[in-house]
């Protein structure tokens, strides 16, 4: 003989097990939902917007393509600008993500490194790139830009690269480049920026004239100076080295300079 209450409890447990087994069977038969992709980030400022999920893409301008062959690069008449000792350095946050060190948001990190706040001004590099890449000279395919960081990392910038308008986007972009060593437009093979071997002897054309800039150098009229250079040799490219810093004279300390000039009697953002 079994009490009615005990019998009801046993029947309820059996029913519950049957229901759970049926639910598990139904779940096994349901197809998995496709994984949701993150929404792409956009860099604004132009009609042609390149979508990018990893913050690694910029807007592609309509500058002519870069010569790839050795002879073509030697004969390609252009202005080469080297932004020297750019303060582009990464730090890892508590959330295990990487950020570009700047003097406003990473003062404790700079103190731990034993350096000065003015040594970390990546916004100067941002200003220089905006001016250079938006210039008519670049649009005409007559400009090539390199960045060498204070850690001796050399970055080549494609003339098709359109620099983000805001510093936040700029910092995200260069964080990606320094971490992944390149950045290309999503959906194409166009490499907009890449880290290359730090060897200017193999990168720059043979016999190119290298000119540094510094506030401590002799003051010249830039237009007259460039006109004189063109009279000396009209076919070869010219290299200008600009310090992407707020203090110091890296443009004067660049190896193998042929000349060093000051282009303005007023203080400028880049040293």
Coordinates of C-alpha atoms in Angstrom, one line a residue:
X1 CA 0.0 0.0 0.0
X2 CA 1.4 3.5 -1.0
X3 CA 0.0 6.8 0.4
X4 CA -1.7 9.1 -2.1
X5 CA 0.6 12.1 -1.4
X6 CA 3.7 10.0 -2.0
X7 CA 2.3 8.6 -5.2
X8 CA 1.4 12.2 -6.5
X9 CA 4.9 13.4 -5.8
X10 CA 6.4 10.5 -7.7
X11 CA 4.1 11.1 -10.7
X12 CA 5.1 14.9 -10.6
X13 CA 8.8 14.0 -10.7
X14 CA 8.3 11.6 -13.6
X15 CA 6.3 14.2 -15.5
X16 CA 9.0 16.8 -14.9
X17 CA 11.7 14.5 -16.2
X18 CA 9.7 13.7 -19.3
X19 CA 9.2 17.4 -20.0
X20 CA 12.9 18.2 -19.6
X21 CA 13.8 15.4 -21.9
X22 CA 11.4 16.6 -24.5
X23 CA 12.8 20.2 -24.3
X24 CA 16.3 19.0 -24.7
X25 CA 15.3 17.0 -27.7
X26 CA 13.6 20.0 -29.3
X27 CA 16.7 22.2 -28.6
X28 CA 18.9 19.6 -30.3
X29 CA 16.7 19.9 -33.4
X30 CA 16.8 23.7 -33.6
X31 CA 19.4 25.1 -35.9
X32 CA 21.9 27.5 -34.3
X33 CA 21.4 31.2 -35.1
X34 CA 24.1 32.7 -37.3
X35 CA 26.7 34.6 -35.3
X36 CA 26.1 38.3 -35.4
X37 CA 28.8 40.4 -36.9
X38 CA 29.8 43.7 -35.2
X39 CA 28.6 46.8 -36.9
X40 CA 31.3 48.4 -39.1
X41 CA 32.9 51.6 -38.0
X42 CA 32.9 54.5 -40.5
X43 CA 35.4 57.2 -41.1
X44 CA 33.4 60.3 -42.2
X45 CA 34.3 63.3 -44.3
X46 CA 34.0 62.1 -47.9
X47 CA 31.4 60.7 -50.3
X48 CA 33.4 57.6 -50.7
X49 CA 33.3 55.8 -47.3
X50 CA 35.1 52.6 -46.8
X51 CA 33.6 50.4 -44.1
X52 CA 35.9 48.9 -41.5
X53 CA 35.2 46.6 -38.6
X54 CA 38.7 46.7 -37.0
X55 CA 39.2 50.5 -37.2
X56 CA 42.0 49.7 -39.7
X57 CA 40.6 51.4 -42.8
X58 CA 40.5 55.0 -43.9
X59 CA 39.0 56.8 -46.8
X60 CA 40.6 56.3 -50.1
X61 CA 41.5 59.4 -52.0
X62 CA 41.8 59.6 -55.8
X63 CA 45.6 60.1 -55.9
X64 CA 47.5 58.3 -58.6
X65 CA 49.0 54.9 -57.8
X66 CA 52.5 54.5 -56.5
X67 CA 55.2 53.1 -58.8
X68 CA 56.3 49.7 -57.6
X69 CA 59.3 48.8 -59.7
X70 CA 62.9 49.9 -58.7
X71 CA 63.5 52.0 -61.8
X72 CA 60.0 53.6 -61.6
X73 CA 60.7 54.6 -58.0
X74 CA 64.1 56.1 -58.9
X75 CA 62.6 58.2 -61.7
X76 CA 59.4 59.2 -59.9
X77 CA 59.7 62.9 -59.3
X78 CA 58.1 63.7 -56.0
X79 CA 58.6 65.3 -52.5
X80 CA 59.4 62.8 -49.8
X81 CA 58.5 63.9 -46.3
X82 CA 59.8 62.0 -43.3
X83 CA 58.1 62.7 -39.9
X84 CA 60.9 61.9 -37.5
X85 CA 60.7 60.7 -33.9
X86 CA 56.9 60.7 -33.9
X87 CA 55.7 59.9 -30.3
X88 CA 53.6 56.9 -31.3
X89 CA 53.8 54.4 -28.5
X90 CA 51.3 51.8 -27.1
X91 CA 50.3 51.0 -23.6
X92 CA 48.1 48.1 -22.3
X93 CA 45.1 49.1 -20.2
X94 CA 43.5 47.3 -17.3
X95 CA 40.9 46.0 -19.7
X96 CA 43.8 44.3 -21.7
X97 CA 43.3 46.6 -24.6
X98 CA 45.9 48.8 -26.3
X99 CA 45.9 52.6 -26.5
X100 CA 48.1 55.3 -28.0
X101 CA 49.9 57.1 -25.1
X102 CA 49.2 60.8 -24.9
X103 CA 50.0 63.4 -22.3
X104 CA 46.3 64.0 -21.3
X105 CA 45.1 60.5 -20.6
X106 CA 48.2 58.6 -19.6
X107 CA 50.1 60.8 -17.1
X108 CA 50.6 57.9 -14.7
X109 CA 52.1 55.8 -17.5
X110 CA 54.4 58.6 -18.5
X111 CA 55.6 59.0 -14.9
X112 CA 56.4 55.3 -14.7
X113 CA 58.4 55.5 -17.9
X114 CA 60.4 58.4 -16.3
X115 CA 59.7 60.7 -19.2
X116 CA 58.2 64.2 -19.7
X117 CA 54.6 64.9 -20.7
X118 CA 55.7 66.9 -23.7
X119 CA 57.5 63.8 -25.1
X120 CA 54.1 62.3 -25.8
X121 CA 52.2 64.5 -28.2
X122 CA 50.8 62.2 -31.0
X123 CA 48.4 65.0 -31.9
X124 CA 51.3 66.8 -33.6
X125 CA 51.7 63.8 -35.9
X126 CA 47.9 63.9 -36.5
X127 CA 48.1 67.6 -37.5
X128 CA 51.1 67.0 -39.8
X129 CA 49.4 64.1 -41.6
X130 CA 46.1 66.1 -42.1
X131 CA 48.1 68.9 -43.7
X132 CA 50.2 66.7 -45.9
X133 CA 47.6 64.1 -47.1
X134 CA 45.0 66.8 -47.9
X135 CA 47.4 68.9 -49.9
X136 CA 47.1 69.5 -53.7
X137 CA 50.7 68.0 -53.9
X138 CA 49.4 64.7 -52.6
X139 CA 46.3 64.7 -54.8
X140 CA 48.5 65.2 -57.8
X141 CA 50.6 62.1 -56.9
X142 CA 53.7 64.1 -56.1
X143 CA 54.1 63.3 -52.4
X144 CA 55.3 60.4 -50.4
X145 CA 55.2 60.3 -46.6
X146 CA 57.0 58.1 -44.0
X147 CA 56.7 58.2 -40.3
X148 CA 59.5 57.0 -38.0
X149 CA 58.5 56.7 -34.3
X150 CA 60.6 57.4 -31.3
X151 CA 61.0 53.5 -31.0
X152 CA 62.5 53.4 -34.6
X153 CA 59.4 51.9 -36.1
X154 CA 59.1 53.0 -39.7
X155 CA 55.6 53.4 -41.3
X156 CA 54.9 54.0 -44.9
X157 CA 51.7 56.0 -45.7
X158 CA 49.9 55.4 -49.0
X159 CA 48.9 58.5 -51.0
X160 CA 45.4 57.0 -51.1
X161 CA 45.1 57.2 -47.3
X162 CA 42.7 59.8 -46.0
X163 CA 43.6 60.6 -42.4
X164 CA 40.6 60.5 -39.9
X165 CA 39.4 64.0 -39.0
X166 CA 39.2 63.5 -35.2
X167 CA 42.1 62.5 -32.9
X168 CA 40.1 59.7 -31.4
X169 CA 39.8 58.0 -34.8
X170 CA 43.4 58.7 -35.5
X171 CA 44.5 57.1 -32.3
X172 CA 42.4 54.0 -32.9
X173 CA 43.8 53.7 -36.4
X174 CA 47.5 53.9 -35.4
X175 CA 46.9 51.6 -32.5
X176 CA 45.8 49.0 -35.0
X177 CA 48.7 49.7 -37.3
X178 CA 51.3 49.4 -34.5
X179 CA 49.7 46.2 -33.3
X180 CA 48.9 44.5 -36.6
X181 CA 51.7 46.1 -38.6
X182 CA 49.4 47.2 -41.4
X183 CA 46.0 48.6 -42.3
X184 CA 44.0 48.0 -45.4
X185 CA 40.6 48.9 -46.7
X186 CA 38.0 46.3 -46.0
X187 CA 36.9 44.5 -49.2
X188 CA 40.0 45.3 -51.2
X189 CA 43.7 44.6 -51.2
X190 CA 44.7 48.3 -50.9
X191 CA 47.2 48.7 -48.1
X192 CA 46.8 52.1 -46.7
X193 CA 49.6 51.9 -44.1
X194 CA 52.2 49.4 -43.2
X195 CA 55.3 48.9 -41.0
X196 CA 58.4 48.4 -43.1
X197 CA 62.1 47.7 -42.4
X198 CA 63.9 50.7 -40.9
X199 CA 66.5 51.1 -43.7
X200 CA 66.3 54.4 -45.6
X201 CA 69.3 53.4 -47.8
X202 CA 67.1 50.9 -49.5
X203 CA 63.9 52.9 -49.4
X204 CA 65.0 56.3 -50.6
X205 CA 66.2 56.9 -54.2
X206 CA 70.0 56.7 -54.9
X207 CA 71.6 60.1 -54.6
X208 CA 68.5 61.9 -53.3
X209 CA 69.1 65.2 -51.5
X210 CA 68.0 65.1 -47.8
X211 CA 67.1 68.4 -46.1
X212 CA 66.3 68.7 -42.4
X213 CA 64.2 71.4 -40.8
X214 CA 64.8 73.0 -37.4
X215 CA 64.2 76.3 -35.7
X216 CA 67.9 76.5 -34.9
X217 CA 69.0 76.3 -38.6
X218 CA 69.5 79.3 -40.9
X219 CA 66.2 81.0 -41.9
X220 CA 65.4 80.8 -45.7
X221 CA 62.6 81.8 -48.0
X222 CA 61.1 78.4 -48.8
X223 CA 59.9 79.3 -52.3
X224 CA 63.3 80.6 -53.3
X225 CA 65.1 77.7 -51.7
X226 CA 63.0 75.1 -53.6
X227 CA 63.4 77.0 -56.9
X228 CA 67.2 76.8 -56.4
X229 CA 67.0 73.1 -55.8
X230 CA 65.0 72.6 -59.0
X231 CA 67.6 74.5 -61.0
X232 CA 70.3 72.2 -59.6
X233 CA 68.5 69.0 -60.5
X234 CA 64.9 69.0 -62.0
X235 CA 64.5 65.2 -62.3
X236 CA 65.4 63.8 -58.9
X237 CA 63.0 63.8 -55.9
X238 CA 63.7 65.8 -52.7
X239 CA 63.5 64.6 -49.1
X240 CA 62.5 66.9 -46.2
X241 CA 62.8 65.7 -42.7
X242 CA 60.4 67.2 -40.1
X243 CA 60.5 66.5 -36.4
X244 CA 57.0 65.4 -35.3
X245 CA 57.7 66.7 -31.8
X246 CA 57.0 69.7 -29.6
X247 CA 60.6 69.9 -28.3
X248 CA 64.0 68.9 -29.6
X249 CA 65.5 69.0 -33.1
X250 CA 65.2 65.5 -34.6
X251 CA 65.0 67.1 -38.1
X252 CA 68.5 68.4 -37.6
X253 CA 69.8 65.1 -36.1
X254 CA 68.7 62.9 -39.0
X255 CA 71.5 60.8 -40.5
X256 CA 73.1 61.8 -43.8
X257 CA 71.6 65.3 -44.2
X258 CA 72.8 67.4 -47.0
X259 CA 71.4 70.6 -45.6
X260 CA 69.3 72.0 -42.7
X261 CA 67.0 75.0 -42.9
X262 CA 64.5 77.0 -40.9
X263 CA 61.3 77.8 -42.9
X264 CA 59.6 80.3 -40.5
X265 CA 60.7 82.8 -38.0
X266 CA 57.6 81.9 -35.9
X267 CA 57.2 78.8 -33.8
X268 CA 55.4 76.0 -35.5
X269 CA 53.6 72.9 -34.1
X270 CA 56.2 70.5 -35.4
X271 CA 59.8 71.0 -34.4

